Coordinates of C-alpha atoms in Angstrom, one line a residue:
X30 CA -4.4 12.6 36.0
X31 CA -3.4 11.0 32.7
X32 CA -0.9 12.5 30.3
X33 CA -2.8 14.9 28.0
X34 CA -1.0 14.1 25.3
X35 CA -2.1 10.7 25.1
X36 CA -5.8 11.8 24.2
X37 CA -4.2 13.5 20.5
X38 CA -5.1 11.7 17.1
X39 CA -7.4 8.8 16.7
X40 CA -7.8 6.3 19.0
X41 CA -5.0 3.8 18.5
X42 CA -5.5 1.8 22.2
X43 CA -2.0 3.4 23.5
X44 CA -1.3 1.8 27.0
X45 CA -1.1 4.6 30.1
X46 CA -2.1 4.5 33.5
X47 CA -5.4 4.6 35.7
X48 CA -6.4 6.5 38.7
X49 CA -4.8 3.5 40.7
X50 CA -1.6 3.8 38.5
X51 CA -2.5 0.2 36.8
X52 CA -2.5 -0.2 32.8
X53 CA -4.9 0.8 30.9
X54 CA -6.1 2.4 27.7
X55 CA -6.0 6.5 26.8
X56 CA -9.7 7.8 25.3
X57 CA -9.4 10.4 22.3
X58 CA -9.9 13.8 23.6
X59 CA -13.6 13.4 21.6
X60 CA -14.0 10.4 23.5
X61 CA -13.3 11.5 26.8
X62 CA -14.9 14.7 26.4
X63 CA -18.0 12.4 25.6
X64 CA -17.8 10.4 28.7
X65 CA -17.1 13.4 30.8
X66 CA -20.4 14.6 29.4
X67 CA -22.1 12.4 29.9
X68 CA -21.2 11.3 33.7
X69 CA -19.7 14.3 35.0
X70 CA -22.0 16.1 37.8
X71 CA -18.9 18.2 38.6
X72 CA -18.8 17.2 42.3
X73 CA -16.2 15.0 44.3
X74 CA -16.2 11.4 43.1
X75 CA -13.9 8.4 44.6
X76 CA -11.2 9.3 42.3
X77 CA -11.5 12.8 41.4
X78 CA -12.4 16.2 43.2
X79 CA -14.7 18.8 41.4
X80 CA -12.0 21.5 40.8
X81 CA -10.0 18.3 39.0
X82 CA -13.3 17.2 36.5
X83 CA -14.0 21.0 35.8
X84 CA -10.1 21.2 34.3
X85 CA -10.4 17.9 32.9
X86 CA -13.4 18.8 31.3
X87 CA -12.6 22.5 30.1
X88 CA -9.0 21.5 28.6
X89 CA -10.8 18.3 26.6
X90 CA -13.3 20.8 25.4
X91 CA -10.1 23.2 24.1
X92 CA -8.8 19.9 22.8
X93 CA -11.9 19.2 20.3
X94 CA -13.3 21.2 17.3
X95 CA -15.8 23.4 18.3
X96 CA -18.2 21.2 16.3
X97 CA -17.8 18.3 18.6
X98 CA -18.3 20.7 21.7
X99 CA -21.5 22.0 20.4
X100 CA -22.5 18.1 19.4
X101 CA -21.4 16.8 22.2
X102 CA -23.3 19.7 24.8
X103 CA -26.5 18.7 22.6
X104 CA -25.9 15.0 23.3
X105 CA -25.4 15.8 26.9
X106 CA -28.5 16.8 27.6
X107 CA -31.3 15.6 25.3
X108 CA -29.8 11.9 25.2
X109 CA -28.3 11.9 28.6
X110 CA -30.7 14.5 30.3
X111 CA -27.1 16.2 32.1
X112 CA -27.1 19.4 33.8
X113 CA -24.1 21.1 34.3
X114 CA -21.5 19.4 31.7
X115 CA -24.0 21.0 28.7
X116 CA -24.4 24.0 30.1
X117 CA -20.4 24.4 31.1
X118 CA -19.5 23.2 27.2
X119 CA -22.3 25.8 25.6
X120 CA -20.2 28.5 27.9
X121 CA -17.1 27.1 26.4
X122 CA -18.6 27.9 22.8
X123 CA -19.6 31.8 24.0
X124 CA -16.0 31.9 23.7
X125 CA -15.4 29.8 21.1
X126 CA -17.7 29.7 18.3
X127 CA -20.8 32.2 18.5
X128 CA -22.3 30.6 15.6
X129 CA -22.5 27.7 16.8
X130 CA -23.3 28.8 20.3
X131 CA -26.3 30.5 19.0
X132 CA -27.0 27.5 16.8
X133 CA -27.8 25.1 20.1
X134 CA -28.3 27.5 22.8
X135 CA -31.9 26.4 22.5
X136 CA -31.5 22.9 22.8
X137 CA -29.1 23.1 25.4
X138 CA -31.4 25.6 27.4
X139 CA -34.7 23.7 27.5
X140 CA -35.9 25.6 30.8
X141 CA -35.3 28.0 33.1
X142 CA -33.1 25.7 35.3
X143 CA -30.5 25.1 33.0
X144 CA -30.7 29.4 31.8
X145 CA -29.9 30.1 35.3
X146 CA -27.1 27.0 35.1
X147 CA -25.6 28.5 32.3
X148 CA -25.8 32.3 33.7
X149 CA -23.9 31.0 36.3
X150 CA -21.3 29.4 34.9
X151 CA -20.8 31.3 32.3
X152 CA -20.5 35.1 35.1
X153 CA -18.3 32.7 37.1
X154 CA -15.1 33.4 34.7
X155 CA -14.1 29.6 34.6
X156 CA -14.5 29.6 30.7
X157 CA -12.0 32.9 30.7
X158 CA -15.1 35.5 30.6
X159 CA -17.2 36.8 33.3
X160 CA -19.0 39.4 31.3
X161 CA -21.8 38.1 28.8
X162 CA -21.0 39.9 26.1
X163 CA -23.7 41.5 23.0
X164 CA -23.8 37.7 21.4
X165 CA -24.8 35.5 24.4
X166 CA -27.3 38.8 26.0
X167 CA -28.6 39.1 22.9
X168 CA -29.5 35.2 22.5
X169 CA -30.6 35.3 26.4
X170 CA -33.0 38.2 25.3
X171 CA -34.1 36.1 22.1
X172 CA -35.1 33.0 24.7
X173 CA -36.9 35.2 27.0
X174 CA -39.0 36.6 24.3
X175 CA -40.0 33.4 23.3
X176 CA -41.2 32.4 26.7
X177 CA -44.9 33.5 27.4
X178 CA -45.4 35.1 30.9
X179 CA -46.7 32.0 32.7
X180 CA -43.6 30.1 31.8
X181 CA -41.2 32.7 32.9
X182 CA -43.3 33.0 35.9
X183 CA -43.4 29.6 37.1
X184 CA -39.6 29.1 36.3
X185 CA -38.6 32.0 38.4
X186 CA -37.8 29.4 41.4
X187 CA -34.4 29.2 42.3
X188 CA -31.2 31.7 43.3
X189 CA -27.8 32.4 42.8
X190 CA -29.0 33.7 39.9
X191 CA -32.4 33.8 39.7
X192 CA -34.4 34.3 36.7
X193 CA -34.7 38.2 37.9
X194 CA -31.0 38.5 38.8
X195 CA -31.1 37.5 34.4
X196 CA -33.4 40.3 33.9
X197 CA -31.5 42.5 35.5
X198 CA -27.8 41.4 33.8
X199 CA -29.2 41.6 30.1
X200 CA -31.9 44.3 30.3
X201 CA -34.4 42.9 28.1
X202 CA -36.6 45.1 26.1
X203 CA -40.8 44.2 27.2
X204 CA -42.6 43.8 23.6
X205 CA -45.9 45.1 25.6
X206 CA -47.2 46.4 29.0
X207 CA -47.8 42.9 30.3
X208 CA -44.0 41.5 29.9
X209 CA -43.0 44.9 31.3
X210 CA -45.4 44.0 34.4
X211 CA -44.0 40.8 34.5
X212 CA -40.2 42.3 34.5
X213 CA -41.3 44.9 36.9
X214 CA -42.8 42.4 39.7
X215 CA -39.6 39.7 39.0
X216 CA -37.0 42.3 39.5
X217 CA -38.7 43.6 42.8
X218 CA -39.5 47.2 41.1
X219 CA -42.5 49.0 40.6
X220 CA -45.4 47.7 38.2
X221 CA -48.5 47.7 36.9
X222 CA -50.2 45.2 39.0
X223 CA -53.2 45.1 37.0
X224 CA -51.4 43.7 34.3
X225 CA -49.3 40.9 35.4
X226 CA -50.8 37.1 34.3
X227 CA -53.6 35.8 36.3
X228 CA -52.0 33.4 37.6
X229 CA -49.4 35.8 39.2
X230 CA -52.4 37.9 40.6
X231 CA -54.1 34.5 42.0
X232 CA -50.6 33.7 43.7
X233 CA -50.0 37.0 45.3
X234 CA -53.6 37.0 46.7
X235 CA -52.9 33.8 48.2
X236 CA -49.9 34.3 49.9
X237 CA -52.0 37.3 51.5
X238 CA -55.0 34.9 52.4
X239 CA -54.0 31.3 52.4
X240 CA -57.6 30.2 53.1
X241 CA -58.8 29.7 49.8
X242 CA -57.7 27.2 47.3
X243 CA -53.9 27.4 46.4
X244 CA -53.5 28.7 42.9
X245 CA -51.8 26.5 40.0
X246 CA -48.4 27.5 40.7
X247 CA -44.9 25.3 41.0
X248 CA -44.6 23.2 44.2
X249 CA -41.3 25.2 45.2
X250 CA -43.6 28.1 45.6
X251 CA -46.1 27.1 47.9
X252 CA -43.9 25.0 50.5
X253 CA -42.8 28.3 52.5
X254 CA -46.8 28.7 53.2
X255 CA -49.0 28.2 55.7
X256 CA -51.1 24.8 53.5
X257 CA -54.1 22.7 54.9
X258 CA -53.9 19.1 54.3
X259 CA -57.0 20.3 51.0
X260 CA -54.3 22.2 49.6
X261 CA -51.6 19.3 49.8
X262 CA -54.3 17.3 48.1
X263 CA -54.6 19.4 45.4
X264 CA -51.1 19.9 45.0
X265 CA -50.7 16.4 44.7
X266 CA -53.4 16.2 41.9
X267 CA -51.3 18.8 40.1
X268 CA -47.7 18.0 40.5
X269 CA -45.6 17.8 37.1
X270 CA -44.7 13.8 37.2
X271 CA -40.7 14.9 38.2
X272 CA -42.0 17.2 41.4
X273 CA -44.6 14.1 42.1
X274 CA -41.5 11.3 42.2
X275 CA -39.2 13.7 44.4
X276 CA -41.6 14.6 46.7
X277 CA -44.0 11.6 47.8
X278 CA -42.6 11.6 51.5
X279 CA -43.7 15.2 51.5
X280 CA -46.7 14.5 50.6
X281 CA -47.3 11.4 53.1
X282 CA -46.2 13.5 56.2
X283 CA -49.1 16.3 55.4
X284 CA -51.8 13.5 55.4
X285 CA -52.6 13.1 51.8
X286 CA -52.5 9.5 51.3
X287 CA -55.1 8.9 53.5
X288 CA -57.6 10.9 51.9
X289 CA -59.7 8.2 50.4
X290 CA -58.7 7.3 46.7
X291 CA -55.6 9.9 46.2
X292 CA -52.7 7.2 46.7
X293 CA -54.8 5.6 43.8
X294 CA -54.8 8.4 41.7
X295 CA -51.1 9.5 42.4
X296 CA -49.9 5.4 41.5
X297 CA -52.0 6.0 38.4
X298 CA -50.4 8.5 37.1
X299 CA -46.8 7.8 38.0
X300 CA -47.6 4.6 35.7
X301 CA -49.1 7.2 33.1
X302 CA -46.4 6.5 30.2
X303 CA -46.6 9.7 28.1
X304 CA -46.1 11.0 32.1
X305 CA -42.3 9.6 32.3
X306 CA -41.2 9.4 29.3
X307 CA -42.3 13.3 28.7
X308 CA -40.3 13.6 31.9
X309 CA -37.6 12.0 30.6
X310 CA -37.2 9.9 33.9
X311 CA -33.8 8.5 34.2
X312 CA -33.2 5.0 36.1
X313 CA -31.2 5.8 38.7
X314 CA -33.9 8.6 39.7
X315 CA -36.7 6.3 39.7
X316 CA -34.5 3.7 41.5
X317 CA -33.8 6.6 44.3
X318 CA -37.5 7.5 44.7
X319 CA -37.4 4.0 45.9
X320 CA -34.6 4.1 48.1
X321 CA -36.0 7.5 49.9
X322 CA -39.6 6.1 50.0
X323 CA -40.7 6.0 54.0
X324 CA -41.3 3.0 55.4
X325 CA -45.0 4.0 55.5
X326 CA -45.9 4.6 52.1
X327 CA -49.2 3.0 50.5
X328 CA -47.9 -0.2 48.8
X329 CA -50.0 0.9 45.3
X330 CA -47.4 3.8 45.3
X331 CA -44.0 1.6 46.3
X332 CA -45.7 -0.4 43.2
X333 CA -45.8 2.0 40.9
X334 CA -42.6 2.6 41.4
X335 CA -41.7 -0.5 40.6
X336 CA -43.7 -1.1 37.3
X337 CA -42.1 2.1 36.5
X338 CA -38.7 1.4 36.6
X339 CA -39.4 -1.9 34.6
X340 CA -41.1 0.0 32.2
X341 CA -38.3 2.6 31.8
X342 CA -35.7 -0.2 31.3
X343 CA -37.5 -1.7 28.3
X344 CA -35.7 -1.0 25.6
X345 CA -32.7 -3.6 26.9
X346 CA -32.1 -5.4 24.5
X347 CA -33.4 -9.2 23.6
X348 CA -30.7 -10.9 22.4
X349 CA -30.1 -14.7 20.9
X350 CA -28.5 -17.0 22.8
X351 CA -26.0 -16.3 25.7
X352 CA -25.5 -13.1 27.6
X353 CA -22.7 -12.1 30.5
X354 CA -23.5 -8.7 32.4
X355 CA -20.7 -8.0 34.5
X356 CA -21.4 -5.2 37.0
X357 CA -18.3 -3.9 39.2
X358 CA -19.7 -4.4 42.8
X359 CA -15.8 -2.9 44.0
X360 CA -15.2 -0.5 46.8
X361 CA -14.9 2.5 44.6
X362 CA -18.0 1.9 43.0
X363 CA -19.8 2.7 46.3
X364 CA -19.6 6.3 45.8
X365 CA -23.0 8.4 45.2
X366 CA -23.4 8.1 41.3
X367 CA -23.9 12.0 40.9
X368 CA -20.7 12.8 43.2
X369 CA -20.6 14.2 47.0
X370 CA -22.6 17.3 47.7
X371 CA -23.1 16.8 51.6
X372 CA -26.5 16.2 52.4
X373 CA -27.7 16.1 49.1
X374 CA -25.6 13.4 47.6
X375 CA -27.7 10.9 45.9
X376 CA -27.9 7.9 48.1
X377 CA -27.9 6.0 45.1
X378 CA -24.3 4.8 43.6
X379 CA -22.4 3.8 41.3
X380 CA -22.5 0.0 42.4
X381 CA -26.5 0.7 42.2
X382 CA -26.5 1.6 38.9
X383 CA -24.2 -1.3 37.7
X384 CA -26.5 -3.2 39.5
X385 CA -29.6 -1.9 37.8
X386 CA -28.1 -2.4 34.6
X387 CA -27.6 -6.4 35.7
X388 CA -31.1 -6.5 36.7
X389 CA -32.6 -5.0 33.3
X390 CA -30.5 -7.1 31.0
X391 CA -31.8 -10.7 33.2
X392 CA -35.0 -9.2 32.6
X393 CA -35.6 -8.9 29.8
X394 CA -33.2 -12.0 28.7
X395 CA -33.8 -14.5 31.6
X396 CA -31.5 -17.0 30.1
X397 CA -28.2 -14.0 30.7
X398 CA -26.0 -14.7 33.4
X399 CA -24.9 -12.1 35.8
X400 CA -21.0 -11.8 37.0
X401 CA -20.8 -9.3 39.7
X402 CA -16.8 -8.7 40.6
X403 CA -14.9 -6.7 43.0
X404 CA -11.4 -8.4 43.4
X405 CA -13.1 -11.6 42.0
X406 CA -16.2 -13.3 40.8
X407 CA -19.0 -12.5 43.4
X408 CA -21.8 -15.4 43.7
X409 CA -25.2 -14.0 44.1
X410 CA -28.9 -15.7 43.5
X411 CA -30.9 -14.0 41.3
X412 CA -34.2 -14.7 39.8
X413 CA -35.3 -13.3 36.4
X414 CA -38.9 -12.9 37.4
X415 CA -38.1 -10.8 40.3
X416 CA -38.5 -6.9 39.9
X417 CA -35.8 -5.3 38.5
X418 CA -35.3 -3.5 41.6
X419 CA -35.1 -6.6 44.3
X420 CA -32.1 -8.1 42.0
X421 CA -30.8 -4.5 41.8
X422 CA -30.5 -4.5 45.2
X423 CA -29.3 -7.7 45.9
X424 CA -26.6 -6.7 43.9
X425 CA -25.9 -3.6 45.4
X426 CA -25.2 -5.5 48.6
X427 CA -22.8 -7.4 48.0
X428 CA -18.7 -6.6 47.3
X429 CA -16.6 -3.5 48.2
X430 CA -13.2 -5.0 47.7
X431 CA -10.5 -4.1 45.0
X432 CA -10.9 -3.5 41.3
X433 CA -10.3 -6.8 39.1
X434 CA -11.6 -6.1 35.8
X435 CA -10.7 -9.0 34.0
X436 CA -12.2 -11.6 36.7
X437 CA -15.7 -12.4 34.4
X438 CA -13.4 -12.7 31.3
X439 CA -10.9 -15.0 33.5
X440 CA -14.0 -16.7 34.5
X441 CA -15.6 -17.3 31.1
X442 CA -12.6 -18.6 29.8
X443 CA -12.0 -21.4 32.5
X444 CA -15.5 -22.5 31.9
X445 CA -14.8 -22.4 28.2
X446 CA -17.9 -20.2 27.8
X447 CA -19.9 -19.4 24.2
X448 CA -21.8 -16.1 23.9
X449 CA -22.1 -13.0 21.3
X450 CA -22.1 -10.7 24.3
X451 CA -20.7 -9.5 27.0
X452 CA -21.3 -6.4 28.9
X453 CA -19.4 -5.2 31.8
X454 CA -20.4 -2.1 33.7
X455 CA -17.4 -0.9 35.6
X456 CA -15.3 2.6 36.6
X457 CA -12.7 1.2 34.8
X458 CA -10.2 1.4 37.5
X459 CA -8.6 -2.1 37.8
X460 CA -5.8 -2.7 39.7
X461 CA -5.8 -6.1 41.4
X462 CA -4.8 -7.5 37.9
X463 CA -1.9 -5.0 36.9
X464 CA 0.7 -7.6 36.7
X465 CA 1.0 -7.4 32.3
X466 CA 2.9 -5.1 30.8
X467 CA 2.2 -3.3 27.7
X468 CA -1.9 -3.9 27.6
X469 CA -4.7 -4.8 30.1
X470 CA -5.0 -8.3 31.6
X471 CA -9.2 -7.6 30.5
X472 CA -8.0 -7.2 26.6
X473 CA -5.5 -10.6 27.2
X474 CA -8.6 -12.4 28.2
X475 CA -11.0 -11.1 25.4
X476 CA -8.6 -12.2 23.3
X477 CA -8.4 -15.6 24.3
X478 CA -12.5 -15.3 24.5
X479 CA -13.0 -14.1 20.7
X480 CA -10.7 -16.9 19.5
X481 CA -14.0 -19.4 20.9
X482 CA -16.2 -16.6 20.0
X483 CA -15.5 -15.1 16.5
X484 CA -18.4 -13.1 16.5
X485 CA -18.3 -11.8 20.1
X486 CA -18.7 -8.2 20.9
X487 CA -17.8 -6.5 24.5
X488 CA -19.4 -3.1 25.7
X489 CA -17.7 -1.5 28.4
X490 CA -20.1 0.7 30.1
X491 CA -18.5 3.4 32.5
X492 CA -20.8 5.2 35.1
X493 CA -18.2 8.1 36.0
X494 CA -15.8 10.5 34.6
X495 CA -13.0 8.8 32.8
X496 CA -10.4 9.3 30.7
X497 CA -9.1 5.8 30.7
X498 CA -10.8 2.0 29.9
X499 CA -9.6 -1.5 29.7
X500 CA -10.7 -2.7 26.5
X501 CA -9.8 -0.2 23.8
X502 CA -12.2 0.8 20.6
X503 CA -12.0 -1.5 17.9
X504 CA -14.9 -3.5 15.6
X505 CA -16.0 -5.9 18.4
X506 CA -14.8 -3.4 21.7
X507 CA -17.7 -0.7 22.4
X508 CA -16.8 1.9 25.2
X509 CA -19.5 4.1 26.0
X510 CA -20.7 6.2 29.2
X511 CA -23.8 7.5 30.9
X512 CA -26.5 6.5 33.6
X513 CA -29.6 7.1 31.0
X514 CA -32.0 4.3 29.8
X515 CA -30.6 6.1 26.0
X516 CA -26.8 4.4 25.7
X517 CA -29.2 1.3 25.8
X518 CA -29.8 2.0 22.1
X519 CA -26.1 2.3 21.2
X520 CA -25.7 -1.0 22.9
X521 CA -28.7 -2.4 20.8
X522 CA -27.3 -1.0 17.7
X523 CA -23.9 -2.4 18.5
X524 CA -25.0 -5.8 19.4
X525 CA -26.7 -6.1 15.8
X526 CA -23.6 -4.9 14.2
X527 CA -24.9 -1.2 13.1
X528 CA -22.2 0.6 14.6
X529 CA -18.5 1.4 12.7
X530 CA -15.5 1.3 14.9
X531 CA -15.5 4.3 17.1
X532 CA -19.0 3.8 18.1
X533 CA -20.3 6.0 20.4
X534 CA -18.3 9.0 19.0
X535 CA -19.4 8.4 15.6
X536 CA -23.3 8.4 16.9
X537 CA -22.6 12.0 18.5
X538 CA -20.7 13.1 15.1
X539 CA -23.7 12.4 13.6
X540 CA -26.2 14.8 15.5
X541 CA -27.6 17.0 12.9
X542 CA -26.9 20.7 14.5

């Protein structure tokens, strides 16, 4: 790991070393925290084990005011729709800050999930507490409270803690007989049936008889039960659009597509805008429903899929005259983009998402030309008319070598090329062109680039954890990280010259907490 020392003070573009031990440049502690954030699933990547983000991430957190945490956590999850990171940094500000803990533990917690994330973390004793504490119960009690019954009920899916196991830790007082039902039945203790929700009472009867129709309940639920192929059909019909895009196989092995007109109605409303955007779909997931998506599936569906992701990659940005998109198609960028965990690592990676990023930008500007690089320039036929997804993949096939950074730029240069923009999407681990002391062989070549291109401007988009990048922050350098269809408004705003020099840590700065 990098010196710590190195991420004090401003950004000043001081010269350390990479994962590989090549040159590069040291991130601020906010900036770092901010790409950790925003990348970090906590689980084994190429270059770094879980136990080594978690520190990473924990002693950055120490490093920043508590003001930045609580930003940053915010950011984390509504701009970059992150899991773990926000909920690790709002257990960092339990200990920290309680003002400001209590001042976003609402907008960090957005659901059940990420209550039970954060119980988790927080009783694990990482953060240097494994008791809650009257401050964080009391704000746990204040979010239950504001929950109606049917919410609590239908989040209660889930262990290790689950929503009861909460119940149990904080002891919540019920305003009325029907949340003290509702605590009664989710803690396994006696209550007064007659008073728990309807749709409770619907769900218990059914797990008794299983004959009727299934009752209105989450998908996680049901599966453990005895379903017909009309219940699948109706689960289908009532799948939030997130449950619908994870489980389509599931739903094509118990018969449902071909029940006249439902693979119609479930391409319909995958396409259903206020569906996926509601959802907050990321890319990468949309792109992975497409990589898991059996062989067999109704072409309207596989569709869908497709019109989605181009629709969820539309606010690229259009810009005037020439555009280079450099995705890092190296061997490290193989790794699953959300880190190992066994058999449920993404099968999507880092190389895909560079990839996808390529695809979007020809798309939307057909005139851009694409540099895919490993240890060099990669040639590769692409056609801006095709989906996003078929140049994605083609892409995605292609490299696996060593990490060469400053290839496109090299490139460029020899060609003697023009263009306000270039974008390169990269771990930011070069190595194959460590042979210049004292600053990166990619900043020697954007150098030589901005003295053809006055106006130029580079954004250095990392898709892991990192500490480190090649072109350090300046007027015409953005670095920024993440995976969501979001940092493509901090590229837009960059590209038009709306940004001041420390971009992307600015923008968070800026969140109104």
């Amino acid at each position: 790991m990098a010196n710590r020392t190195l991420f004090r003070g401003l950004f000043t573009g001081r010269i350390t070393g990479n994962s590989e031990g090549a040159p590069a440049y040291a991130l601020s502690a906010e900036h770092a925290l901010a790409q950790y954030a925003a990348t970090g699933c906590l689980h084994q990547t190429f270059y770094a084990s879980a136990e080594a983000q978690l520190e990473t991430l924990l002693e950055l957190a120490h490093m920043c005011e508590p003001s930045f945490v609580a930003r940053v956590a915010v950011h984390a999850r509504e701009h970059s729709s992150m899991k773990d990171a926000p909920a690790l940094l709002l257990a960092v500000l339990a200990g920290r800050d309680t003002a400001l803990f209590e001042q976003v533990f609402d907008r960090v917690v957005d659901n059940t999930k990420m209550l039970r994330t954060f119980v988790q973390i927080l009783r694990s004793g990482v953060t240097g507490r494994r008791s809650f504490g009257s401050l964080p119960k009391r704000v746990v009690r204040r979010w239950l409270a504001r929950r109606t019954d049917e919410q609590l009920f239908f989040g209660d899916v889930g262990n290790r803690p689950s929503l009861g196991d909460i119940v149990r830790m904080i002891h919540p007082r019920p305003a009325d007989a029907r949340r003290e039902a509702l605590f009664g039945y989710l803690i396994g203790r006696d209550h007064d049936t007659a008073m728990l929700p309807e749709v409770v009472r619907a769900y218990e009867a059914f797990k008794l008889d299983p004959t009727g129709p299934a009752p209105a309940v989450p998908f996680a639920k049901l599966t453990s039960l005895p379903l017909g192929r009309e219940h699948w059909v109706a689960i289908a019909r009532s799948l939030p659009w997130t449950a619908l895009r994870i489980n389509l196989n599931t739903l094509l092995r118990h018969g449902v597509f071909n029940v006249p007109g439902v693979a119609d109605e479930v391409a319909a409303r995958l396409r259903d805008e206020d569906s996926f955007r509601r959802a907050k779909a990321m890319p990468y997931q949309v792109m992975t429903a497409l990589h898991y998506t059996a062989a067999e599936m109704p072409r309207v569906i596989v569709d869908a899929l497709h019109d989605v992701l181009d629709r969820v990659m539309s606010n690229v940005p259009v810009i005037e005259g020439p555009v280079y998109v450099c995705p890092d198609v190296s061997g490290s960028m193989h790794w699953s983009v959300s880190g190992a965990r066994g058999s449920a690592s993404s099968k999507v990676r880092c190389v895909d998402v560079a990839a996808l990023v390529a695809a979007s930008f020809l798309r939307a500007n057909p005139q851009a030309t694409v540099l895919p690089f490993d240890w060099d320039v990669r040639e590769v036929r692409l056609d801006a008319r095709d989906t996003i997804a078929t140049n994605a993949a083609k892409l995605g096939g292609i490299g696996g070598g060593g990490t060469n950074c400053s290839a496109p730029m090299a490139k460029l240069n020899r060609r003697n090329a023009v263009g306000d923009l270039v974008v390169l999407v990269s771990d930011n681990e070069s190595w194959i062109d460590s042979h210049r002391p004292g600053r990166t062989e990619l900043m020697a070549e954007w150098q030589q680039y901005k003295r053809r291109n006055r106006n130029a401007r580079l954004v250095c988009l990392d898709v892991v954890p990192n500490d480190t990048t090649q072109a350090y922050e300046r007027p015409d350098i953005l670095n920024v990280g993440g995976f969501s269809d979001r940092v493509f408004e901090i590229i837009t705003a960059f590209a038009r010259g709306e940004l001041n020099e420390g971009h992307w840590v600015r923008r968070i700065e800026s969140i109104d907490i």
